[in-house]
Coordinates of C-alpha atoms in Angstrom, one line a residue:
Chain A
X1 CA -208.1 -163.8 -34.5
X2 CA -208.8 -162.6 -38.1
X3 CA -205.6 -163.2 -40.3
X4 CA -203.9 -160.9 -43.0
X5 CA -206.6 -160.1 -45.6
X6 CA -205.7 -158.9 -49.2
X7 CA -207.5 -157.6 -51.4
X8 CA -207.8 -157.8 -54.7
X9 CA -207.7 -161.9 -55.0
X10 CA -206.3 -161.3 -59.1
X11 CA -206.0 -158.4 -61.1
X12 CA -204.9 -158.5 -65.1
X13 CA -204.1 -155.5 -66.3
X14 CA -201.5 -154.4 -69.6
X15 CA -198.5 -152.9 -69.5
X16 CA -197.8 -149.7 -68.8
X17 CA -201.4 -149.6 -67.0
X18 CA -200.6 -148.8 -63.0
X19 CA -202.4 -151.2 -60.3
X20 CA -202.8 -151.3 -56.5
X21 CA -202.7 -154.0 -53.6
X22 CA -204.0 -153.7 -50.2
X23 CA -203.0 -155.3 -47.1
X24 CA -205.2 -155.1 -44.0
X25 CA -202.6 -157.4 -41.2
X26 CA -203.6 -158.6 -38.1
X27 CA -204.2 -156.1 -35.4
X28 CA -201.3 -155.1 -33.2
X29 CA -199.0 -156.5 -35.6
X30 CA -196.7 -153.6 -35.9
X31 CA -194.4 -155.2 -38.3
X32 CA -196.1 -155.7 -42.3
X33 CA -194.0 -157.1 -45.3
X34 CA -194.3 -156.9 -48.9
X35 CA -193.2 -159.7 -51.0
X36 CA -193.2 -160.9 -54.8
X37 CA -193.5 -164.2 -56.0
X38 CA -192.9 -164.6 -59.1
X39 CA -193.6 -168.4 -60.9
X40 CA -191.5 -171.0 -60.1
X41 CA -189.4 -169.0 -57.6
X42 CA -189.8 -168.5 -53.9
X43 CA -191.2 -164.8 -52.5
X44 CA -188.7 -162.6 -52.3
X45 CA -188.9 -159.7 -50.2
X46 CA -189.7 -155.8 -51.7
X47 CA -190.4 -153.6 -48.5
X48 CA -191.0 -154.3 -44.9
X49 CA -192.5 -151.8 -42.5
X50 CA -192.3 -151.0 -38.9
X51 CA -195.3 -149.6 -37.9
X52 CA -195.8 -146.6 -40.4
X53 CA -191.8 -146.3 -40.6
X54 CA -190.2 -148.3 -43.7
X55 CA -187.3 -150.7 -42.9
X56 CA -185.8 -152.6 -45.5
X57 CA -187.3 -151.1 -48.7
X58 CA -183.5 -152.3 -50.7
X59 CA -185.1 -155.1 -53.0
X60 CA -188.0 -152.6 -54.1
X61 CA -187.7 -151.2 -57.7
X62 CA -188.2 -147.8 -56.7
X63 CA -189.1 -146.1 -60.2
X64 CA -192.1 -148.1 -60.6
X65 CA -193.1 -149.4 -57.2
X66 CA -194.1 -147.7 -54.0
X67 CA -196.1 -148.6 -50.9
X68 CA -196.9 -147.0 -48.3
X69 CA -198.2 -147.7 -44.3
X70 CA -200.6 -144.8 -43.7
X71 CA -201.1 -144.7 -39.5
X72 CA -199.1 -148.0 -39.5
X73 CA -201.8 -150.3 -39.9
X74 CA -203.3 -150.8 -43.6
X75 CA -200.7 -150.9 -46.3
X76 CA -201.0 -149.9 -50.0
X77 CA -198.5 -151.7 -52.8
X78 CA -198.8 -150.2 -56.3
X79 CA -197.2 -150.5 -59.7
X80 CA -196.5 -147.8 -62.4
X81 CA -195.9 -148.0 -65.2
X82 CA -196.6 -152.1 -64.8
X83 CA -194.4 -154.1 -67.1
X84 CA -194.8 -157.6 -68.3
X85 CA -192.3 -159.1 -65.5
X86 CA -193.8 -157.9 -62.9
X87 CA -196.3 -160.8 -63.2
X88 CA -196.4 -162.5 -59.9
X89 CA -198.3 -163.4 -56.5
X90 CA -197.7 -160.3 -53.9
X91 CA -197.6 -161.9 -50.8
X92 CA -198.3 -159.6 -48.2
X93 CA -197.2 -160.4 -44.1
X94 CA -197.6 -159.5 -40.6
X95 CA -195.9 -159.7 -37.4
X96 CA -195.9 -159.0 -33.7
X97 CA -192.3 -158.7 -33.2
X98 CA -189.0 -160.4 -34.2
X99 CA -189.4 -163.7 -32.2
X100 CA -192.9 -164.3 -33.4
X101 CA -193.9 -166.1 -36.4
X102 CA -195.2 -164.6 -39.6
X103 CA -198.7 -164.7 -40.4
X104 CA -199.1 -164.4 -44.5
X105 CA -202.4 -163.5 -47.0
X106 CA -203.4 -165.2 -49.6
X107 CA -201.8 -162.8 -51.9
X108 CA -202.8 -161.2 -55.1
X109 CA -201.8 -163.0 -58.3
X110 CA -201.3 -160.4 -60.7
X111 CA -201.0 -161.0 -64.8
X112 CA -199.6 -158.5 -67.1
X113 CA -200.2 -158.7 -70.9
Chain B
X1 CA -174.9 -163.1 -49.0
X2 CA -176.8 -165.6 -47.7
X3 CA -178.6 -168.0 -50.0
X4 CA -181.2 -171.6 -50.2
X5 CA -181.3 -174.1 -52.2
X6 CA -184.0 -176.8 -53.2
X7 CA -182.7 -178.9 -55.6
X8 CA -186.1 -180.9 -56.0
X9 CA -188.4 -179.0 -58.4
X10 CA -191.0 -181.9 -57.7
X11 CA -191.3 -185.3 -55.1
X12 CA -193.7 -187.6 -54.9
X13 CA -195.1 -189.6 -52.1
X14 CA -197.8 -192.3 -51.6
X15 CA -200.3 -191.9 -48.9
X16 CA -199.3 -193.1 -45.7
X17 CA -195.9 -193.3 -46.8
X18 CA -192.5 -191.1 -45.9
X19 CA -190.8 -188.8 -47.6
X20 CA -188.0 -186.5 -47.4
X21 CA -187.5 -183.3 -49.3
X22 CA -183.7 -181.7 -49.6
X23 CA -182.8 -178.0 -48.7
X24 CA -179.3 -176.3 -48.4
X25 CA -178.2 -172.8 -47.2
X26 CA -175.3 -171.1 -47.3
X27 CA -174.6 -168.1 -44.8
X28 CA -171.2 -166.3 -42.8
X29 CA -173.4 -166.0 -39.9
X30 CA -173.7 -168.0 -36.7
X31 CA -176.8 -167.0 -35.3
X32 CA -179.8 -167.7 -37.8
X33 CA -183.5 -169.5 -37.6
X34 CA -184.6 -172.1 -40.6
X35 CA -187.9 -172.7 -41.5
X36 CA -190.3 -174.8 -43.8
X37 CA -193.1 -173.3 -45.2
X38 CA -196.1 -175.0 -46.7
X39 CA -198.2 -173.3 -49.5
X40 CA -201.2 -175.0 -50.6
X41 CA -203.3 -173.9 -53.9
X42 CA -204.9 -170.9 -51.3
X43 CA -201.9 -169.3 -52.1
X44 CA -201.0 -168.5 -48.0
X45 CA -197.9 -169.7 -46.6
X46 CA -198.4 -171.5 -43.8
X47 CA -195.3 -172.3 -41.1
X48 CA -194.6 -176.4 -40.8
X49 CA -191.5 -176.0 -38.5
X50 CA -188.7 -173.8 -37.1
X51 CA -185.1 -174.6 -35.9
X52 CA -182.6 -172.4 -34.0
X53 CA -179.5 -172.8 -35.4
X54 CA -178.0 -173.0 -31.8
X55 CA -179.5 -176.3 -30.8
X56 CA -178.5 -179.2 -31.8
X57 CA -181.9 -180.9 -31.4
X58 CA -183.7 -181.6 -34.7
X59 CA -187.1 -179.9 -34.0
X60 CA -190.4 -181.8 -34.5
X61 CA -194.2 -181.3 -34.9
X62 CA -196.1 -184.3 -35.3
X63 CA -195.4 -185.9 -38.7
X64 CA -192.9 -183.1 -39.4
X65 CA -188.9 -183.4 -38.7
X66 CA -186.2 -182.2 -39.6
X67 CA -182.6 -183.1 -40.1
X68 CA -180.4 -179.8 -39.2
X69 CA -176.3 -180.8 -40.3
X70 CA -175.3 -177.3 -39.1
X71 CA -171.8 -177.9 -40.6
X72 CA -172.5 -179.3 -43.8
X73 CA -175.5 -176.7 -44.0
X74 CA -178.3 -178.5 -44.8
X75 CA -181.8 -178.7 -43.5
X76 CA -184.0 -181.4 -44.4
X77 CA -187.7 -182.2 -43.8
X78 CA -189.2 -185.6 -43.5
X79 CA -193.2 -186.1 -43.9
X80 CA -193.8 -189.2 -42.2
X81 CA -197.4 -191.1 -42.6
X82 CA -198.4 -188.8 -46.0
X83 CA -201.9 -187.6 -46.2
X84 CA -203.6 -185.9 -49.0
X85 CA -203.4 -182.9 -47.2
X86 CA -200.1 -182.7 -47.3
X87 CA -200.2 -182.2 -51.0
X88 CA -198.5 -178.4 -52.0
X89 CA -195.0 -176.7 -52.6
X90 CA -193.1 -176.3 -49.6
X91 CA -190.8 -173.9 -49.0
X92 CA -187.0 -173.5 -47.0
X93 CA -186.3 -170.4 -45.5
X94 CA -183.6 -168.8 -43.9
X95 CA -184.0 -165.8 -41.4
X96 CA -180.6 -164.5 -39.9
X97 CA -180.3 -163.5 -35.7
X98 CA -180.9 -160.4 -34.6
X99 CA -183.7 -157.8 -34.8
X100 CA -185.4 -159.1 -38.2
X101 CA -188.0 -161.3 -39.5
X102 CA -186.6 -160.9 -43.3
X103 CA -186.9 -164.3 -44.5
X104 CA -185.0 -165.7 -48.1
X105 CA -186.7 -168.2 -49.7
X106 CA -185.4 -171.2 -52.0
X107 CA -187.4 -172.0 -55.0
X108 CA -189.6 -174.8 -53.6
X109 CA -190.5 -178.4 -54.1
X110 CA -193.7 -179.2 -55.3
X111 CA -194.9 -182.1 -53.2
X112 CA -198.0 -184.9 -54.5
X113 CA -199.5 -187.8 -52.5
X114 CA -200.6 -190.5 -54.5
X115 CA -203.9 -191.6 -52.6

């Protein structure tokens, strides 16, 4: 089966510039996470959806980020304004269900100047 | 709140060789799921091993161990017969029971083998 693709690979932008991050998960995976990996540190979640629903959206700085699952399969990340600490690898995952494993992207590595 | 710990930035490991690389946790719960991830350059985080916190055997794939001390909460991984491959950070991760596949991550331990 394919895996999770993202897309872009990197992205540099400067601050206070807005960016975007796509996440195409495996299909029928109704579950699709969100997480920031900042250097040096290990990913920490930002949202997690179920199907086109959000779950856990508590660790997401919600007056510069949003995402969104449009028909609960492709999911959208963005940033605006971007600031210089938001520099990081946005990991983005799938998943079945609850018992079964999580299937990551290669993330996108995004530098702010 | 539940927390990991890797208190190895870096290890080091000769080819063929063994090597064991530390993680702690720290959680109220009872029912929870550990795991070590493996990232390579790629960037994707790939799943070396799982354990239940409810059994008591240390799970095992292949070269990969672990050594689960529920009650001093620690959760170990040993790499035995090190190949080049094995090279990358590797991550501990803690999920808690119940309907979730949240996932907190420690901070890693970036892992060489010297050929």
């Amino acid at each position: 089966e394919a895996g999770v693709a993202q897309s872009p690979r990197y992205k540099i932008i400067e601050k206070r510039q807005s960016v975007a991050f796509w996440c195409n998960p495996i299909s029928g995976h109704a579950t699709l996470y969100w997480y920031q990996q900042i250097l040096g540190q290990g990913p920490k979640l930002l949202i997690q959806f179920q199907n086109n629903g959000v779950v856990d959206d508590s660790q997401l700085p919600k007056d510069r980020f949003s995402a969104e699952r449009l028909k609960g399969v492709d999911s959208t990340l963005k940033i605006q304004p971007a600031k210089l600490e938001d520099s990081a690898v946005y990991l983005c995952a799938s998943t079945r269900g609850v018992n079964s494993p999580l299937h990551f992207g290669n993330g996108t590595r995004l530098t702010v100047t | 709140a539940q927390t990991v710990t890797q208190s190895q930035p870096e290890m080091s490991v000769q080819e063929a060789e063994t090597v064991t690389l530390s993680c702690t946790y720290d959680t109220s719960e009872s029912d929870y799921y550990l795991f070590w991830y493996k990232q390579p350059p790629s960037r994707q985080m790939i799943l070396v091993i799982r354990q239940e916190a409810y059994k008591q055997q240390n799970a095992t794939e292949n070269r990969f161990s672990v050594n689960f001390q529920k009650a001093a909460k620690s959760f170990s991984l040993k790499i035995s017969d090190s190949q080049l491959g094995d090279a990358a950070m590797y991550f501990c991760a803690y999920r808690r029971g119940g309907a979730t596949n949240k996932l907190i991550f420690g901070t890693g331990t970036l892992l060489a083998v010297q050929p």
